[in-house]
Amino acid sequence: MAKKYRNTNQIFYGEYQRSEQEFEAYRWCINNSIIIFPESKIGNSWAIEIKINGKISRSPVEYKANELWQKVYEYYIYYYNKYGTK
């Protein structure tokens, strides 16, 4: 069950259990200056921002909190497969 935050400054980003493969891709990306993070939007939608060597790009699609982390890790796996496995 999701936690509800009332009258606080805490933000609920959704819940997600990453796999070992996703964690490996995450570690590789962080160690190679590829950082992927949620960016709050007005309402319940979130954009995903990708920072590669200081340049920030934003995903063209907005996501709900319940799908946000799955998409973040899909991006980590994408960049790991694109750059890390050569």
mmCIF file of N, CA and C in Angstrom:
data_model
loop_
_atom_site.group_PDB
_atom_site.id
_atom_site.type_symbol
_atom_site.label_atom_id
_atom_site.label_comp_id
_atom_site.label_asym_id
_atom_site.label_seq_id
_atom_site.Cartn_x
_atom_site.Cartn_y
_atom_site.Cartn_z
ATOM 1 N N MET A 1 0.843 -1.175 0.000
ATOM 2 C CA MET A 1 0.000 0.000 0.000
ATOM 3 C C MET A 1 0.888 1.238 0.000
ATOM 4 N N ALA A 2 0.516 2.195 -0.785
ATOM 5 C CA ALA A 2 1.290 3.430 -0.888
ATOM 6 C C ALA A 2 1.074 4.294 0.346
ATOM 7 N N LYS A 3 2.137 4.952 0.744
ATOM 8 C CA LYS A 3 2.039 5.874 1.875
ATOM 9 C C LYS A 3 1.415 7.174 1.423
ATOM 10 N N LYS A 4 0.630 7.762 2.279
ATOM 11 C CA LYS A 4 0.045 9.059 1.972
ATOM 12 C C LYS A 4 0.705 10.097 2.866
ATOM 13 N N TYR A 5 1.081 11.188 2.264
ATOM 14 C CA TYR A 5 1.734 12.263 2.993
ATOM 15 C C TYR A 5 0.800 13.461 3.024
ATOM 16 N N ARG A 6 0.416 13.846 4.209
ATOM 17 C CA ARG A 6 -0.449 15.013 4.351
ATOM 18 C C ARG A 6 0.262 16.077 5.156
ATOM 19 N N ASN A 7 0.120 17.287 4.677
ATOM 20 C CA ASN A 7 0.689 18.444 5.370
ATOM 21 C C ASN A 7 2.189 18.308 5.604
ATOM 22 N N THR A 8 2.881 17.719 4.651
ATOM 23 C CA THR A 8 4.339 17.615 4.741
ATOM 24 C C THR A 8 4.936 18.082 3.422
ATOM 25 N N ASN A 9 6.234 18.219 3.402
ATOM 26 C CA ASN A 9 6.942 18.600 2.183
ATOM 27 C C ASN A 9 7.501 17.389 1.461
ATOM 28 N N GLN A 10 7.125 16.186 1.871
ATOM 29 C CA GLN A 10 7.631 14.981 1.246
ATOM 30 C C GLN A 10 6.863 14.694 -0.038
ATOM 31 N N ILE A 11 7.582 14.134 -1.011
ATOM 32 C CA ILE A 11 6.999 13.816 -2.305
ATOM 33 C C ILE A 11 7.025 12.311 -2.481
ATOM 34 N N PHE A 12 5.918 11.753 -2.919
ATOM 35 C CA PHE A 12 5.852 10.319 -3.190
ATOM 36 C C PHE A 12 6.161 10.077 -4.658
ATOM 37 N N TYR A 13 7.236 9.344 -4.928
ATOM 38 C CA TYR A 13 7.673 9.059 -6.286
ATOM 39 C C TYR A 13 7.170 7.717 -6.808
ATOM 40 N N GLY A 14 6.438 6.979 -6.023
ATOM 41 C CA GLY A 14 6.026 5.637 -6.410
ATOM 42 C C GLY A 14 7.006 4.618 -5.853
ATOM 43 N N GLU A 15 6.665 3.354 -5.996
ATOM 44 C CA GLU A 15 7.513 2.275 -5.492
ATOM 45 C C GLU A 15 7.926 1.374 -6.640
ATOM 46 N N TYR A 16 9.135 0.817 -6.533
ATOM 47 C CA TYR A 16 9.620 -0.080 -7.571
ATOM 48 C C TYR A 16 10.760 -0.912 -6.999
ATOM 49 N N GLN A 17 10.762 -2.207 -7.286
ATOM 50 C CA GLN A 17 11.844 -3.095 -6.878
ATOM 51 C C GLN A 17 12.708 -3.381 -8.095
ATOM 52 N N ARG A 18 13.919 -2.831 -8.107
ATOM 53 C CA ARG A 18 14.781 -3.020 -9.273
ATOM 54 C C ARG A 18 15.390 -4.419 -9.265
ATOM 55 N N SER A 19 15.722 -4.891 -10.460
ATOM 56 C CA SER A 19 16.370 -6.190 -10.600
ATOM 57 C C SER A 19 17.881 -6.019 -10.461
ATOM 58 N N GLU A 20 18.571 -7.123 -10.397
ATOM 59 C CA GLU A 20 20.042 -7.075 -10.312
ATOM 60 C C GLU A 20 20.632 -6.481 -11.594
ATOM 61 N N GLN A 21 20.050 -6.810 -12.746
ATOM 62 C CA GLN A 21 20.507 -6.256 -14.020
ATOM 63 C C GLN A 21 20.309 -4.743 -14.046
ATOM 64 N N GLU A 22 19.177 -4.270 -13.545
ATOM 65 C CA GLU A 22 18.911 -2.839 -13.509
ATOM 66 C C GLU A 22 19.884 -2.130 -12.575
ATOM 67 N N PHE A 23 20.216 -2.767 -11.455
ATOM 68 C CA PHE A 23 21.161 -2.162 -10.518
ATOM 69 C C PHE A 23 22.559 -2.090 -11.129
ATOM 70 N N GLU A 24 22.947 -3.118 -11.866
ATOM 71 C CA GLU A 24 24.255 -3.101 -12.535
ATOM 72 C C GLU A 24 24.322 -1.963 -13.558
ATOM 73 N N ALA A 25 23.246 -1.783 -14.337
ATOM 74 C CA ALA A 25 23.196 -0.695 -15.322
ATOM 75 C C ALA A 25 23.235 0.658 -14.617
ATOM 76 N N TYR A 26 22.505 0.779 -13.511
ATOM 77 C CA TYR A 26 22.491 2.016 -12.708
ATOM 78 C C TYR A 26 23.894 2.359 -12.222
ATOM 79 N N ARG A 27 24.587 1.390 -11.630
ATOM 80 C CA ARG A 27 25.952 1.632 -11.118
ATOM 81 C C ARG A 27 26.890 2.045 -12.237
ATOM 82 N N TRP A 28 26.822 1.352 -13.376
ATOM 83 C CA TRP A 28 27.703 1.687 -14.485
ATOM 84 C C TRP A 28 27.448 3.121 -14.953
ATOM 85 N N CYS A 29 26.176 3.486 -15.115
ATOM 86 C CA CYS A 29 25.832 4.826 -15.589
ATOM 87 C C CYS A 29 26.314 5.901 -14.615
ATOM 88 N N ILE A 30 26.074 5.723 -13.331
ATOM 89 C CA ILE A 30 26.501 6.707 -12.332
ATOM 90 C C ILE A 30 28.016 6.865 -12.375
ATOM 91 N N ASN A 31 28.741 5.759 -12.474
ATOM 92 C CA ASN A 31 30.205 5.817 -12.521
ATOM 93 C C ASN A 31 30.742 6.420 -13.810
ATOM 94 N N ASN A 32 29.879 6.539 -14.833
ATOM 95 C CA ASN A 32 30.287 7.094 -16.118
ATOM 96 C C ASN A 32 29.547 8.382 -16.454
ATOM 97 N N SER A 33 29.129 9.102 -15.428
ATOM 98 C CA SER A 33 28.515 10.436 -15.550
ATOM 99 C C SER A 33 27.233 10.464 -16.358
ATOM 100 N N ILE A 34 26.440 9.400 -16.242
ATOM 101 C CA ILE A 34 25.103 9.381 -16.832
ATOM 102 C C ILE A 34 24.128 9.282 -15.665
ATOM 103 N N ILE A 35 23.378 10.353 -15.450
ATOM 104 C CA ILE A 35 22.472 10.417 -14.309
ATOM 105 C C ILE A 35 21.056 10.625 -14.837
ATOM 106 N N ILE A 36 20.140 9.787 -14.370
ATOM 107 C CA ILE A 36 18.754 9.833 -14.823
ATOM 108 C C ILE A 36 17.878 10.041 -13.593
ATOM 109 N N PHE A 37 17.009 11.048 -13.647
ATOM 110 C CA PHE A 37 16.229 11.378 -12.455
ATOM 111 C C PHE A 37 14.868 11.947 -12.836
ATOM 112 N N PRO A 38 13.891 11.801 -11.925
ATOM 113 C CA PRO A 38 12.567 12.367 -12.174
ATOM 114 C C PRO A 38 12.557 13.868 -11.946
ATOM 115 N N GLU A 39 11.791 14.555 -12.770
ATOM 116 C CA GLU A 39 11.619 15.995 -12.637
ATOM 117 C C GLU A 39 10.134 16.259 -12.450
ATOM 118 N N SER A 40 9.786 16.871 -11.355
ATOM 119 C CA SER A 40 8.385 17.103 -11.017
ATOM 120 C C SER A 40 7.713 18.040 -12.004
ATOM 121 N N LYS A 41 6.504 17.728 -12.297
ATOM 122 C CA LYS A 41 5.670 18.574 -13.135
ATOM 123 C C LYS A 41 4.452 18.982 -12.306
ATOM 124 N N ILE A 42 3.668 19.885 -12.805
ATOM 125 C CA ILE A 42 2.453 20.281 -12.112
ATOM 126 C C ILE A 42 1.445 19.141 -12.214
ATOM 127 N N GLY A 43 0.839 18.810 -11.109
ATOM 128 C CA GLY A 43 -0.121 17.717 -11.089
ATOM 129 C C GLY A 43 0.566 16.393 -10.788
ATOM 130 N N ASN A 44 0.050 15.312 -11.345
ATOM 131 C CA ASN A 44 0.565 13.979 -11.059
ATOM 132 C C ASN A 44 1.529 13.452 -12.112
ATOM 133 N N SER A 45 1.916 14.249 -13.069
ATOM 134 C CA SER A 45 2.803 13.791 -14.133
ATOM 135 C C SER A 45 4.257 14.135 -13.819
ATOM 136 N N TRP A 46 5.149 13.283 -14.315
ATOM 137 C CA TRP A 46 6.590 13.464 -14.115
ATOM 138 C C TRP A 46 7.302 13.332 -15.446
ATOM 139 N N ALA A 47 8.297 14.144 -15.654
ATOM 140 C CA ALA A 47 9.206 13.979 -16.792
ATOM 141 C C ALA A 47 10.472 13.312 -16.257
ATOM 142 N N ILE A 48 11.223 12.705 -17.129
ATOM 143 C CA ILE A 48 12.497 12.105 -16.747
ATOM 144 C C ILE A 48 13.595 12.920 -17.407
ATOM 145 N N GLU A 49 14.566 13.353 -16.604
ATOM 146 C CA GLU A 49 15.703 14.094 -17.140
ATOM 147 C C GLU A 49 16.933 13.202 -17.145
ATOM 148 N N ILE A 50 17.717 13.358 -18.192
ATOM 149 C CA ILE A 50 18.922 12.558 -18.391
ATOM 150 C C ILE A 50 20.095 13.518 -18.511
ATOM 151 N N LYS A 51 21.051 13.370 -17.618
ATOM 152 C CA LYS A 51 22.231 14.230 -17.612
ATOM 153 C C LYS A 51 23.440 13.391 -18.019
ATOM 154 N N ILE A 52 24.023 13.735 -19.171
ATOM 155 C CA ILE A 52 25.199 13.025 -19.668
ATOM 156 C C ILE A 52 26.316 14.043 -19.823
ATOM 157 N N ASN A 53 27.352 13.895 -19.022
ATOM 158 C CA ASN A 53 28.506 14.796 -19.044
ATOM 159 C C ASN A 53 28.099 16.266 -18.975
ATOM 160 N N GLY A 54 27.140 16.585 -18.132
ATOM 161 C CA GLY A 54 26.735 17.964 -17.906
ATOM 162 C C GLY A 54 25.590 18.460 -18.775
ATOM 163 N N LYS A 55 25.279 17.758 -19.859
ATOM 164 C CA LYS A 55 24.176 18.165 -20.741
ATOM 165 C C LYS A 55 22.894 17.453 -20.305
ATOM 166 N N ILE A 56 21.826 18.233 -20.097
ATOM 167 C CA ILE A 56 20.564 17.674 -19.614
ATOM 168 C C ILE A 56 19.543 17.635 -20.739
ATOM 169 N N SER A 57 18.912 16.469 -20.894
ATOM 170 C CA SER A 57 17.826 16.276 -21.855
ATOM 171 C C SER A 57 16.601 15.813 -21.076
ATOM 172 N N ARG A 58 15.431 16.115 -21.604
ATOM 173 C CA ARG A 58 14.186 15.731 -20.941
ATOM 174 C C ARG A 58 13.424 14.757 -21.829
ATOM 175 N N SER A 59 12.822 13.749 -21.204
ATOM 176 C CA SER A 59 12.016 12.797 -21.960
ATOM 177 C C SER A 59 10.812 13.514 -22.570
ATOM 178 N N PRO A 60 10.418 13.127 -23.766
ATOM 179 C CA PRO A 60 9.271 13.783 -24.396
ATOM 180 C C PRO A 60 7.938 13.347 -23.798
ATOM 181 N N VAL A 61 7.943 12.269 -23.048
ATOM 182 C CA VAL A 61 6.722 11.706 -22.468
ATOM 183 C C VAL A 61 6.702 11.977 -20.974
ATOM 184 N N GLU A 62 5.533 12.241 -20.423
ATOM 185 C CA GLU A 62 5.374 12.393 -18.973
ATOM 186 C C GLU A 62 4.790 11.111 -18.412
ATOM 187 N N TYR A 63 5.181 10.765 -17.192
ATOM 188 C CA TYR A 63 4.791 9.501 -16.576
ATOM 189 C C TYR A 63 4.074 9.737 -15.257
ATOM 190 N N LYS A 64 3.250 8.785 -14.874
ATOM 191 C CA LYS A 64 2.599 8.792 -13.568
ATOM 192 C C LYS A 64 3.560 8.178 -12.554
ATOM 193 N N ALA A 65 3.337 8.441 -11.263
ATOM 194 C CA ALA A 65 4.250 7.964 -10.218
ATOM 195 C C ALA A 65 4.377 6.444 -10.210
ATOM 196 N N ASN A 66 3.315 5.728 -10.534
ATOM 197 C CA ASN A 66 3.386 4.265 -10.466
ATOM 198 C C ASN A 66 4.207 3.648 -11.599
ATOM 199 N N GLU A 67 4.531 4.388 -12.643
ATOM 200 C CA GLU A 67 5.354 3.862 -13.731
ATOM 201 C C GLU A 67 6.702 4.568 -13.858
ATOM 202 N N LEU A 68 6.936 5.551 -13.025
ATOM 203 C CA LEU A 68 8.117 6.402 -13.129
ATOM 204 C C LEU A 68 9.423 5.632 -13.000
ATOM 205 N N TRP A 69 9.594 4.860 -11.919
ATOM 206 C CA TRP A 69 10.874 4.195 -11.681
ATOM 207 C C TRP A 69 11.159 3.099 -12.685
ATOM 208 N N GLN A 70 10.135 2.420 -13.178
ATOM 209 C CA GLN A 70 10.353 1.418 -14.211
ATOM 210 C C GLN A 70 10.959 2.072 -15.450
ATOM 211 N N LYS A 71 10.452 3.238 -15.816
ATOM 212 C CA LYS A 71 10.976 3.953 -16.984
ATOM 213 C C LYS A 71 12.388 4.476 -16.735
ATOM 214 N N VAL A 72 12.661 4.962 -15.515
ATOM 215 C CA VAL A 72 14.010 5.428 -15.186
ATOM 216 C C VAL A 72 15.007 4.298 -15.383
ATOM 217 N N TYR A 73 14.691 3.104 -14.889
ATOM 218 C CA TYR A 73 15.622 1.981 -15.031
ATOM 219 C C TYR A 73 15.684 1.471 -16.467
ATOM 220 N N GLU A 74 14.616 1.633 -17.239
ATOM 221 C CA GLU A 74 14.694 1.294 -18.661
ATOM 222 C C GLU A 74 15.710 2.195 -19.362
ATOM 223 N N TYR A 75 15.726 3.468 -18.996
ATOM 224 C CA TYR A 75 16.734 4.377 -19.550
ATOM 225 C C TYR A 75 18.139 3.972 -19.116
ATOM 226 N N TYR A 76 18.332 3.601 -17.848
ATOM 227 C CA TYR A 76 19.650 3.155 -17.387
ATOM 228 C C TYR A 76 20.114 1.946 -18.194
ATOM 229 N N ILE A 77 19.232 0.997 -18.414
ATOM 230 C CA ILE A 77 19.601 -0.198 -19.184
ATOM 231 C C ILE A 77 19.915 0.181 -20.630
ATOM 232 N N TYR A 78 19.135 1.088 -21.185
ATOM 233 C CA TYR A 78 19.385 1.538 -22.563
ATOM 234 C C TYR A 78 20.801 2.110 -22.700
ATOM 235 N N TYR A 79 21.191 3.030 -21.815
ATOM 236 C CA TYR A 79 22.506 3.653 -21.916
ATOM 237 C C TYR A 79 23.621 2.678 -21.574
ATOM 238 N N TYR A 80 23.362 1.765 -20.653
ATOM 239 C CA TYR A 80 24.356 0.734 -20.334
ATOM 240 C C TYR A 80 24.603 -0.150 -21.557
ATOM 241 N N ASN A 81 23.529 -0.575 -22.227
ATOM 242 C CA ASN A 81 23.683 -1.411 -23.411
ATOM 243 C C ASN A 81 24.304 -0.646 -24.580
ATOM 244 N N LYS A 82 24.003 0.640 -24.679
ATOM 245 C CA LYS A 82 24.525 1.438 -25.778
ATOM 246 C C LYS A 82 26.015 1.744 -25.623
ATOM 247 N N TYR A 83 26.439 2.102 -24.415
ATOM 248 C CA TYR A 83 27.821 2.541 -24.199
ATOM 249 C C TYR A 83 28.666 1.592 -23.348
ATOM 250 N N GLY A 84 28.055 0.841 -22.466
ATOM 251 C CA GLY A 84 28.823 0.095 -21.476
ATOM 252 C C GLY A 84 29.233 -1.297 -21.861
ATOM 253 N N THR A 85 28.608 -1.891 -22.843
ATOM 254 C CA THR A 85 28.898 -3.286 -23.154
ATOM 255 C C THR A 85 29.742 -3.458 -24.407
ATOM 256 N N LYS A 86 30.422 -2.395 -24.815
ATOM 257 C CA LYS A 86 31.273 -2.484 -26.031
ATOM 258 C C LYS A 86 32.617 -3.054 -25.702
#
